[in-house]
């Protein structure tokens, strides 16, 4: 069913009723509608609306607010009742009124819970609906925090989509799209890492290393920061002539054991060789073999993984938020293949094959540096 009332907040304020555009005139009326829509179904008190929509007026009269509310109800017709008086304020009924801002938030949460092709498609659609800063034409100081929040939300959504593209092998134009976002968010290390990976996957290793040097300079000059361990590890991977996105795993000595690799809360790469035949427990509890205690979506004892004659078996231990193996939700048991992904809460773990690299890593690094 199409939205009956849709309010566009990601860019200049827009109002659509039954699919047709409705013009909202007057800065006070726009401000009131924006503040109510930003409330996402919550009640905004009369006092807050007066303080925020009439921020440049001393002692605004409550009757003035009520007049604007009445005019907004006329614009929402035939759904004027969706602008409700509740207690000491007003709210927009979110069963009738939708916003692109809430849609982006929901789509991102959906992918984080269940990264399926459909949830990724919906997130891509929500990101494509971005038209600019939150309520860009509504100069109300109270919305500045919203602008910062939704700008960050958009970047997070783009990073999730970039990760999905990289997992699928990347694309020739991916580095340029990442560069476009980095121009407005130069201190975002995750984007720098994704740029390095995208260039590396495309066979542009020297450019990937140059991106690391740029990141190091920008982080130092603009933030007084050094690159974090994840970026430093990526540089080392590329210097060791990593040739695919699979190489984000640390280069281990020749081993007969496949390895689970993931990023911890600080962005540091972690690795756990799967040597045992007994099940390895993954969860937040201190006694888990792999502890993901920073992730609130992970249960205390979330799942197990064990070597079997058929492969690596993943079992959900009745977790609250479930387990996803290679993009498919697991209700009981599933096999994880080499090169596959296991999602536990917001954390993605990669199952890497045993390293077959030979020769001295230090020799490889030295040789690679000499080519730059």
CSV table of C-alpha atoms in Angstrom, one decimal:
chain,number,residue,atom,x,y,z
A,1,UNK,CA,0.0,0.0,0.0
A,2,UNK,CA,1.3,3.4,-0.9
A,3,UNK,CA,2.0,5.9,1.8
A,4,UNK,CA,-1.0,8.1,2.4
A,5,UNK,CA,1.1,11.0,3.8
A,6,UNK,CA,4.8,11.0,3.0
A,7,UNK,CA,7.2,13.8,4.3
A,8,UNK,CA,10.6,14.2,2.8
A,9,UNK,CA,13.1,15.3,5.4
A,10,UNK,CA,16.4,14.3,3.7
A,11,UNK,CA,16.9,17.5,1.8
A,12,UNK,CA,14.5,20.4,1.4
A,13,UNK,CA,11.2,19.7,3.2
A,14,UNK,CA,8.6,17.9,1.0
A,15,UNK,CA,5.0,16.9,1.6
A,16,UNK,CA,3.1,14.3,-0.5
A,17,UNK,CA,-0.5,13.4,0.2
A,18,UNK,CA,-1.8,10.3,-1.7
A,19,UNK,CA,1.2,10.6,-4.0
A,20,UNK,CA,0.6,14.3,-5.0
A,21,UNK,CA,3.0,17.1,-3.9
A,22,UNK,CA,1.6,19.7,-1.5
A,23,UNK,CA,3.3,23.0,-1.1
A,24,UNK,CA,4.1,24.1,2.5
A,25,UNK,CA,4.5,27.8,2.7
A,26,UNK,CA,5.9,29.9,5.5
A,27,UNK,CA,8.9,29.3,7.7
A,28,UNK,CA,6.9,28.7,10.9
A,29,UNK,CA,4.6,26.2,9.2
A,30,UNK,CA,7.6,24.4,7.7
A,31,UNK,CA,9.4,24.4,11.0
A,32,UNK,CA,6.4,22.9,12.9
A,33,UNK,CA,5.9,20.2,10.3
A,34,UNK,CA,9.6,19.4,10.3
A,35,UNK,CA,9.8,19.2,14.1
A,36,UNK,CA,6.7,16.9,14.3
A,37,UNK,CA,7.9,14.7,11.5
A,38,UNK,CA,11.4,14.4,13.1
A,39,UNK,CA,9.6,13.2,16.2
A,40,UNK,CA,8.8,9.9,14.3
A,41,UNK,CA,5.4,9.4,16.0
A,42,UNK,CA,6.4,10.8,19.4
A,43,UNK,CA,4.6,13.7,21.0
A,44,UNK,CA,6.3,17.1,20.8
A,45,UNK,CA,5.1,19.4,23.6
A,46,UNK,CA,3.6,22.8,22.9
A,47,UNK,CA,6.4,24.4,24.8
A,48,UNK,CA,9.0,22.7,22.7
A,49,UNK,CA,7.3,23.7,19.5
A,50,UNK,CA,7.0,27.3,20.6
A,51,UNK,CA,10.6,27.4,21.7
A,52,UNK,CA,12.0,25.7,18.6
A,53,UNK,CA,9.8,26.9,15.7
A,54,UNK,CA,9.6,30.5,17.1
A,55,UNK,CA,13.2,30.5,18.4
A,56,UNK,CA,13.7,34.1,17.2
A,57,UNK,CA,10.5,35.5,18.8
A,58,UNK,CA,10.2,36.6,22.4
A,59,UNK,CA,7.2,35.0,24.2
A,60,UNK,CA,5.3,33.6,21.2
A,61,UNK,CA,1.6,33.2,21.8
A,62,UNK,CA,0.3,29.6,22.0
A,63,UNK,CA,-2.7,30.7,19.9
A,64,UNK,CA,-0.3,31.4,17.0
A,65,UNK,CA,1.0,27.8,17.2
A,66,UNK,CA,-2.6,26.4,17.2
A,67,UNK,CA,-3.4,28.5,14.0
A,68,UNK,CA,-0.4,26.9,12.2
A,69,UNK,CA,-1.4,23.5,13.3
A,70,UNK,CA,-4.9,24.0,12.0
A,71,UNK,CA,-3.5,25.1,8.6
A,72,UNK,CA,-1.2,22.1,8.5
A,73,UNK,CA,-4.2,19.8,9.1
A,74,UNK,CA,-5.8,21.4,6.0
A,75,UNK,CA,-2.7,20.6,4.0
A,76,UNK,CA,-2.9,17.0,5.1
A,77,UNK,CA,-6.5,16.5,4.1
A,78,UNK,CA,-8.2,14.1,3.9
A,79,UNK,CA,-5.8,12.8,6.6
A,80,UNK,CA,-5.8,16.0,8.8
A,81,UNK,CA,-6.6,13.9,11.9
A,82,UNK,CA,-3.2,12.3,11.6
A,83,UNK,CA,-1.9,15.5,13.2
A,84,UNK,CA,-3.1,14.7,16.7
A,85,UNK,CA,-3.4,16.7,19.9
A,86,UNK,CA,-2.0,14.4,22.6
A,87,UNK,CA,-1.6,15.4,26.2
A,88,UNK,CA,0.4,18.6,26.3
A,89,UNK,CA,1.5,18.5,22.7
A,90,UNK,CA,1.1,17.3,19.2
A,91,UNK,CA,2.2,14.2,17.2
A,92,UNK,CA,1.9,12.8,13.7
A,93,UNK,CA,0.4,9.4,13.6
A,94,UNK,CA,3.1,7.2,12.1
A,95,UNK,CA,0.5,4.6,11.0
A,96,UNK,CA,-0.6,7.2,8.4
A,97,UNK,CA,2.5,9.4,8.0
A,98,UNK,CA,5.9,8.1,6.8
A,99,UNK,CA,9.2,9.9,6.3
A,100,UNK,CA,12.3,9.1,4.2
A,101,UNK,CA,14.4,9.6,7.3
A,102,UNK,CA,12.6,6.8,9.2
A,103,UNK,CA,12.8,4.7,6.1
A,104,UNK,CA,16.6,5.0,5.9
A,105,UNK,CA,16.9,4.2,9.6
A,106,UNK,CA,14.6,1.1,9.3
A,107,UNK,CA,16.4,-0.2,6.2
A,108,UNK,CA,19.8,0.1,7.8
A,109,UNK,CA,18.6,-1.8,11.0
A,110,UNK,CA,17.1,-4.4,8.8
A,111,UNK,CA,20.3,-5.1,6.9
A,112,UNK,CA,22.2,-5.2,10.2
A,113,UNK,CA,19.8,-7.8,11.5
A,114,UNK,CA,19.4,-9.8,8.3
A,115,UNK,CA,21.7,-8.9,5.3
A,116,UNK,CA,19.6,-10.5,2.6
A,117,UNK,CA,19.5,-9.4,-1.1
A,118,UNK,CA,16.0,-7.9,-0.4
A,119,UNK,CA,17.1,-5.9,2.7
A,120,UNK,CA,20.2,-4.7,0.8
A,121,UNK,CA,17.9,-3.6,-2.1
A,122,UNK,CA,15.7,-1.7,0.3
A,123,UNK,CA,18.7,0.0,1.9
A,124,UNK,CA,20.0,1.0,-1.5
A,125,UNK,CA,16.7,2.5,-2.4
A,126,UNK,CA,16.6,4.4,0.9
A,127,UNK,CA,20.1,5.8,0.3
A,128,UNK,CA,19.2,6.8,-3.3
A,129,UNK,CA,16.3,8.9,-1.9
A,130,UNK,CA,18.8,11.2,-0.2
A,131,UNK,CA,18.4,14.7,-1.6
A,132,UNK,CA,20.6,16.7,0.9
A,133,UNK,CA,20.9,17.7,4.5
A,134,UNK,CA,18.1,17.0,6.9
A,135,UNK,CA,15.4,19.7,6.3
A,136,UNK,CA,17.9,21.8,4.4
A,137,UNK,CA,15.5,24.7,3.9
A,138,UNK,CA,14.3,24.9,7.5
A,139,UNK,CA,16.8,27.0,9.4
A,140,UNK,CA,15.8,25.9,12.9
A,141,UNK,CA,18.7,25.5,15.4
A,142,UNK,CA,16.9,22.6,17.1
A,143,UNK,CA,17.3,20.6,13.9
A,144,UNK,CA,21.1,20.9,13.7
A,145,UNK,CA,21.6,17.7,15.8
A,146,UNK,CA,19.2,15.9,13.4
A,147,UNK,CA,21.3,17.1,10.5
A,148,UNK,CA,24.5,15.6,12.0
A,149,UNK,CA,22.7,12.4,13.0
A,150,UNK,CA,21.2,11.7,9.6
A,151,UNK,CA,24.4,12.7,7.8
A,152,UNK,CA,26.2,10.0,9.8
A,153,UNK,CA,23.4,7.5,9.3
A,154,UNK,CA,23.7,8.0,5.5
A,155,UNK,CA,27.5,7.4,5.7
A,156,UNK,CA,26.9,4.2,7.7
A,157,UNK,CA,24.4,3.0,5.2
A,158,UNK,CA,26.8,3.6,2.3
A,159,UNK,CA,29.5,1.8,4.2
A,160,UNK,CA,27.3,-1.2,4.6
A,161,UNK,CA,26.4,-1.2,0.9
A,162,UNK,CA,30.1,-0.8,0.0
A,163,UNK,CA,30.9,-3.8,2.1
A,164,UNK,CA,28.3,-5.8,0.3
A,165,UNK,CA,29.8,-4.8,-3.1
A,166,UNK,CA,33.3,-5.6,-2.0
A,167,UNK,CA,32.1,-9.0,-0.8
A,168,UNK,CA,30.7,-9.6,-4.3
A,169,UNK,CA,34.0,-8.6,-6.0
A,170,UNK,CA,33.6,-4.8,-6.3
A,171,UNK,CA,33.1,-2.9,-9.4
A,172,UNK,CA,35.3,-0.5,-11.6
A,173,UNK,CA,33.4,2.6,-10.4
A,174,UNK,CA,33.3,1.7,-6.7
A,175,UNK,CA,36.5,3.6,-5.8
A,176,UNK,CA,35.2,6.8,-7.3
A,177,UNK,CA,31.9,6.6,-5.4
A,178,UNK,CA,33.9,6.0,-2.1
A,179,UNK,CA,36.1,9.0,-3.0
A,180,UNK,CA,33.0,11.2,-3.4
A,181,UNK,CA,31.9,10.4,0.1
A,182,UNK,CA,35.4,10.8,1.6
A,183,UNK,CA,35.5,14.4,0.2
A,184,UNK,CA,32.8,15.3,2.8
A,185,UNK,CA,34.0,12.9,5.6
A,186,UNK,CA,37.8,12.8,5.4
A,187,UNK,CA,38.2,11.5,9.0
A,188,UNK,CA,36.1,8.4,8.4
A,189,UNK,CA,38.7,5.5,8.6
A,190,UNK,CA,36.2,2.9,7.5
A,191,UNK,CA,35.8,4.7,4.2
A,192,UNK,CA,39.5,4.9,3.7
A,193,UNK,CA,39.8,1.2,4.3
A,194,UNK,CA,37.0,0.5,1.8
A,195,UNK,CA,38.7,2.7,-0.8
A,196,UNK,CA,42.0,0.8,-0.3
A,197,UNK,CA,40.2,-2.6,-0.7
A,198,UNK,CA,38.2,-1.4,-3.7
A,199,UNK,CA,41.4,-0.3,-5.5
A,200,UNK,CA,43.2,-3.4,-4.5
A,201,UNK,CA,40.4,-5.7,-5.8
A,202,UNK,CA,40.4,-3.7,-9.1
A,203,UNK,CA,44.1,-4.5,-9.5
A,204,UNK,CA,45.2,-1.0,-8.7
A,205,UNK,CA,47.6,-1.8,-5.8
A,206,UNK,CA,49.8,1.2,-6.2
A,207,UNK,CA,46.8,3.5,-6.0
A,208,UNK,CA,45.6,1.6,-2.9
A,209,UNK,CA,48.9,2.2,-1.2
A,210,UNK,CA,48.8,5.9,-2.2
A,211,UNK,CA,45.3,6.0,-0.7
A,212,UNK,CA,46.8,4.8,2.6
A,213,UNK,CA,49.4,7.6,2.5
A,214,UNK,CA,46.7,10.1,1.8
A,215,UNK,CA,44.6,8.8,4.7
A,216,UNK,CA,47.6,9.1,7.0
A,217,UNK,CA,48.2,12.7,6.0
A,218,UNK,CA,44.6,13.7,6.2
A,219,UNK,CA,44.1,12.1,9.6
A,220,UNK,CA,47.2,13.8,11.0
A,221,UNK,CA,46.5,17.2,9.5
A,222,UNK,CA,42.8,17.5,10.2
A,223,UNK,CA,42.3,15.3,13.2
A,224,UNK,CA,45.7,15.0,14.8
A,225,UNK,CA,45.3,11.2,14.5
A,226,UNK,CA,47.3,8.2,13.4
A,227,UNK,CA,45.8,5.5,11.2
A,228,UNK,CA,44.1,2.8,13.3
A,229,UNK,CA,45.3,-0.8,13.4
A,230,UNK,CA,42.8,-1.9,10.7
A,231,UNK,CA,44.2,0.6,8.2
A,232,UNK,CA,47.7,-0.4,9.0
A,233,UNK,CA,46.9,-4.0,8.6
A,234,UNK,CA,45.3,-3.4,5.2
A,235,UNK,CA,48.4,-1.6,4.1
A,236,UNK,CA,50.5,-4.6,5.1
A,237,UNK,CA,48.1,-6.9,3.3
A,238,UNK,CA,48.5,-4.9,0.1
A,239,UNK,CA,52.2,-4.7,0.4
A,240,UNK,CA,52.2,-8.5,0.6
A,241,UNK,CA,50.6,-8.5,-2.8
A,242,UNK,CA,47.1,-9.3,-1.6
A,243,UNK,CA,45.0,-9.7,-4.7
A,244,UNK,CA,41.4,-10.0,-3.6
A,245,UNK,CA,38.9,-8.9,-1.0
A,246,UNK,CA,39.4,-12.2,0.8
A,247,UNK,CA,42.9,-11.0,1.8
A,248,UNK,CA,41.6,-8.7,4.5
A,249,UNK,CA,42.5,-11.7,6.7
A,250,UNK,CA,45.9,-11.6,8.3
A,251,UNK,CA,48.5,-13.5,6.3
A,252,UNK,CA,49.3,-16.5,8.5
A,253,UNK,CA,52.1,-19.0,8.3
A,254,UNK,CA,51.3,-22.1,6.3
A,255,UNK,CA,48.7,-23.9,8.2
A,256,UNK,CA,46.3,-26.8,7.9
A,257,UNK,CA,43.5,-24.9,9.7
A,258,UNK,CA,40.9,-22.6,8.2
A,259,UNK,CA,40.5,-19.4,10.2
A,260,UNK,CA,37.6,-17.2,11.3
A,261,UNK,CA,38.5,-13.6,10.8
A,262,UNK,CA,36.5,-10.5,12.1
A,263,UNK,CA,36.9,-6.9,13.2
A,264,UNK,CA,36.5,-6.1,16.9
A,265,UNK,CA,34.9,-3.0,18.4
A,266,UNK,CA,38.1,-0.9,17.7
A,267,UNK,CA,38.3,-2.0,14.1
A,268,UNK,CA,41.2,-4.4,14.8
A,269,UNK,CA,41.4,-7.6,12.8
A,270,UNK,CA,41.1,-10.7,14.9
A,271,UNK,CA,41.7,-14.3,13.8
A,272,UNK,CA,40.8,-17.7,15.3
A,273,UNK,CA,42.1,-20.9,13.7
A,274,UNK,CA,39.5,-23.7,13.8
A,275,UNK,CA,41.7,-26.5,15.0
A,276,UNK,CA,39.3,-28.3,17.3
A,277,UNK,CA,36.6,-30.9,16.4
A,278,UNK,CA,34.6,-29.9,19.5
A,279,UNK,CA,32.1,-27.0,19.0
A,280,UNK,CA,33.4,-23.5,19.5
A,281,UNK,CA,30.9,-21.2,21.2
A,282,UNK,CA,30.4,-17.6,20.0
A,283,UNK,CA,28.7,-15.1,22.2
A,284,UNK,CA,29.0,-12.3,24.7
A,285,UNK,CA,29.8,-14.5,27.7
A,286,UNK,CA,33.3,-14.5,29.1
A,287,UNK,CA,33.5,-18.3,28.7
A,288,UNK,CA,32.9,-18.2,24.9
A,289,UNK,CA,35.7,-19.3,22.6
A,290,UNK,CA,35.0,-16.3,20.4
A,291,UNK,CA,33.7,-13.4,22.6
A,292,UNK,CA,31.8,-10.6,20.9
A,293,UNK,CA,31.0,-8.7,24.1
A,294,UNK,CA,30.7,-5.2,22.4
A,295,UNK,CA,27.8,-6.1,20.2
A,296,UNK,CA,24.4,-5.7,22.0
A,297,UNK,CA,22.6,-7.9,19.4
A,298,UNK,CA,24.8,-10.9,20.4
A,299,UNK,CA,23.3,-13.3,23.0
A,300,UNK,CA,25.4,-14.6,25.9
A,301,UNK,CA,25.8,-17.9,24.1
A,302,UNK,CA,24.7,-17.2,20.6
A,303,UNK,CA,25.9,-20.0,18.3
A,304,UNK,CA,28.5,-22.7,17.8
A,305,UNK,CA,30.8,-23.7,15.0
A,306,UNK,CA,32.5,-27.0,14.7
A,307,UNK,CA,34.5,-29.0,12.1
A,308,UNK,CA,32.6,-32.0,10.7
A,309,UNK,CA,33.3,-34.4,7.9
A,310,UNK,CA,30.9,-32.4,5.7
A,311,UNK,CA,32.4,-29.0,6.6
A,312,UNK,CA,32.0,-26.4,9.3
A,313,UNK,CA,28.6,-26.7,11.0
A,314,UNK,CA,27.0,-23.6,12.5
A,315,UNK,CA,24.3,-24.1,15.1
A,316,UNK,CA,22.1,-21.4,16.6
A,317,UNK,CA,21.8,-21.8,20.4
A,318,UNK,CA,18.3,-20.2,20.6
A,319,UNK,CA,19.8,-16.7,20.2
A,320,UNK,CA,17.5,-13.7,20.3
A,321,UNK,CA,18.5,-12.2,17.0
A,322,UNK,CA,19.4,-15.4,15.0
A,323,UNK,CA,22.3,-16.3,12.8
A,324,UNK,CA,22.9,-15.6,9.1
A,325,UNK,CA,25.2,-17.8,7.0
A,326,UNK,CA,26.1,-16.5,3.5
A,327,UNK,CA,23.2,-14.2,3.6
A,328,UNK,CA,20.6,-16.8,4.6
A,329,UNK,CA,19.0,-16.9,8.1
A,330,UNK,CA,19.7,-20.1,10.0
A,331,UNK,CA,17.0,-21.5,12.1
A,332,UNK,CA,18.8,-24.6,13.4
A,333,UNK,CA,21.9,-25.8,11.6
A,334,UNK,CA,23.8,-24.9,8.4
A,335,UNK,CA,27.2,-25.5,6.8
A,336,UNK,CA,29.6,-22.7,6.4
A,337,UNK,CA,31.9,-23.0,3.4
A,338,UNK,CA,35.4,-21.8,3.0
A,339,UNK,CA,35.2,-18.2,1.8
A,340,UNK,CA,31.8,-17.8,3.4
A,341,UNK,CA,30.4,-15.3,5.9
A,342,UNK,CA,28.8,-15.8,9.3
A,343,UNK,CA,26.9,-12.9,10.8
A,344,UNK,CA,26.3,-12.9,14.6
A,345,UNK,CA,24.5,-9.7,15.6
A,346,UNK,CA,26.2,-6.8,13.9
A,347,UNK,CA,29.5,-8.7,13.5
A,348,UNK,CA,30.5,-10.5,10.3
A,349,UNK,CA,33.0,-13.3,10.5
A,350,UNK,CA,34.8,-14.6,7.4
A,351,UNK,CA,35.9,-18.2,7.1
A,352,UNK,CA,39.3,-18.2,5.3
A,353,UNK,CA,41.1,-21.2,3.8
A,354,UNK,CA,44.5,-22.2,5.2
A,355,UNK,CA,47.3,-20.0,3.9
A,356,UNK,CA,49.4,-21.5,1.2
A,357,UNK,CA,51.8,-18.5,0.8
A,358,UNK,CA,55.4,-19.4,0.8
A,359,UNK,CA,58.5,-17.3,1.2
A,360,UNK,CA,59.4,-14.6,3.6
A,361,UNK,CA,56.6,-12.0,4.2
A,362,UNK,CA,59.4,-9.5,5.0
A,363,UNK,CA,61.1,-10.2,1.7
A,364,UNK,CA,57.8,-9.7,-0.1
A,365,UNK,CA,57.2,-6.3,1.7
A,366,UNK,CA,60.7,-5.1,0.8
A,367,UNK,CA,60.3,-6.0,-2.8
A,368,UNK,CA,56.9,-4.4,-3.0
A,369,UNK,CA,58.1,-1.1,-1.5
A,370,UNK,CA,61.0,-1.0,-4.0
A,371,UNK,CA,58.4,-0.9,-6.8
A,372,UNK,CA,56.7,2.3,-5.5
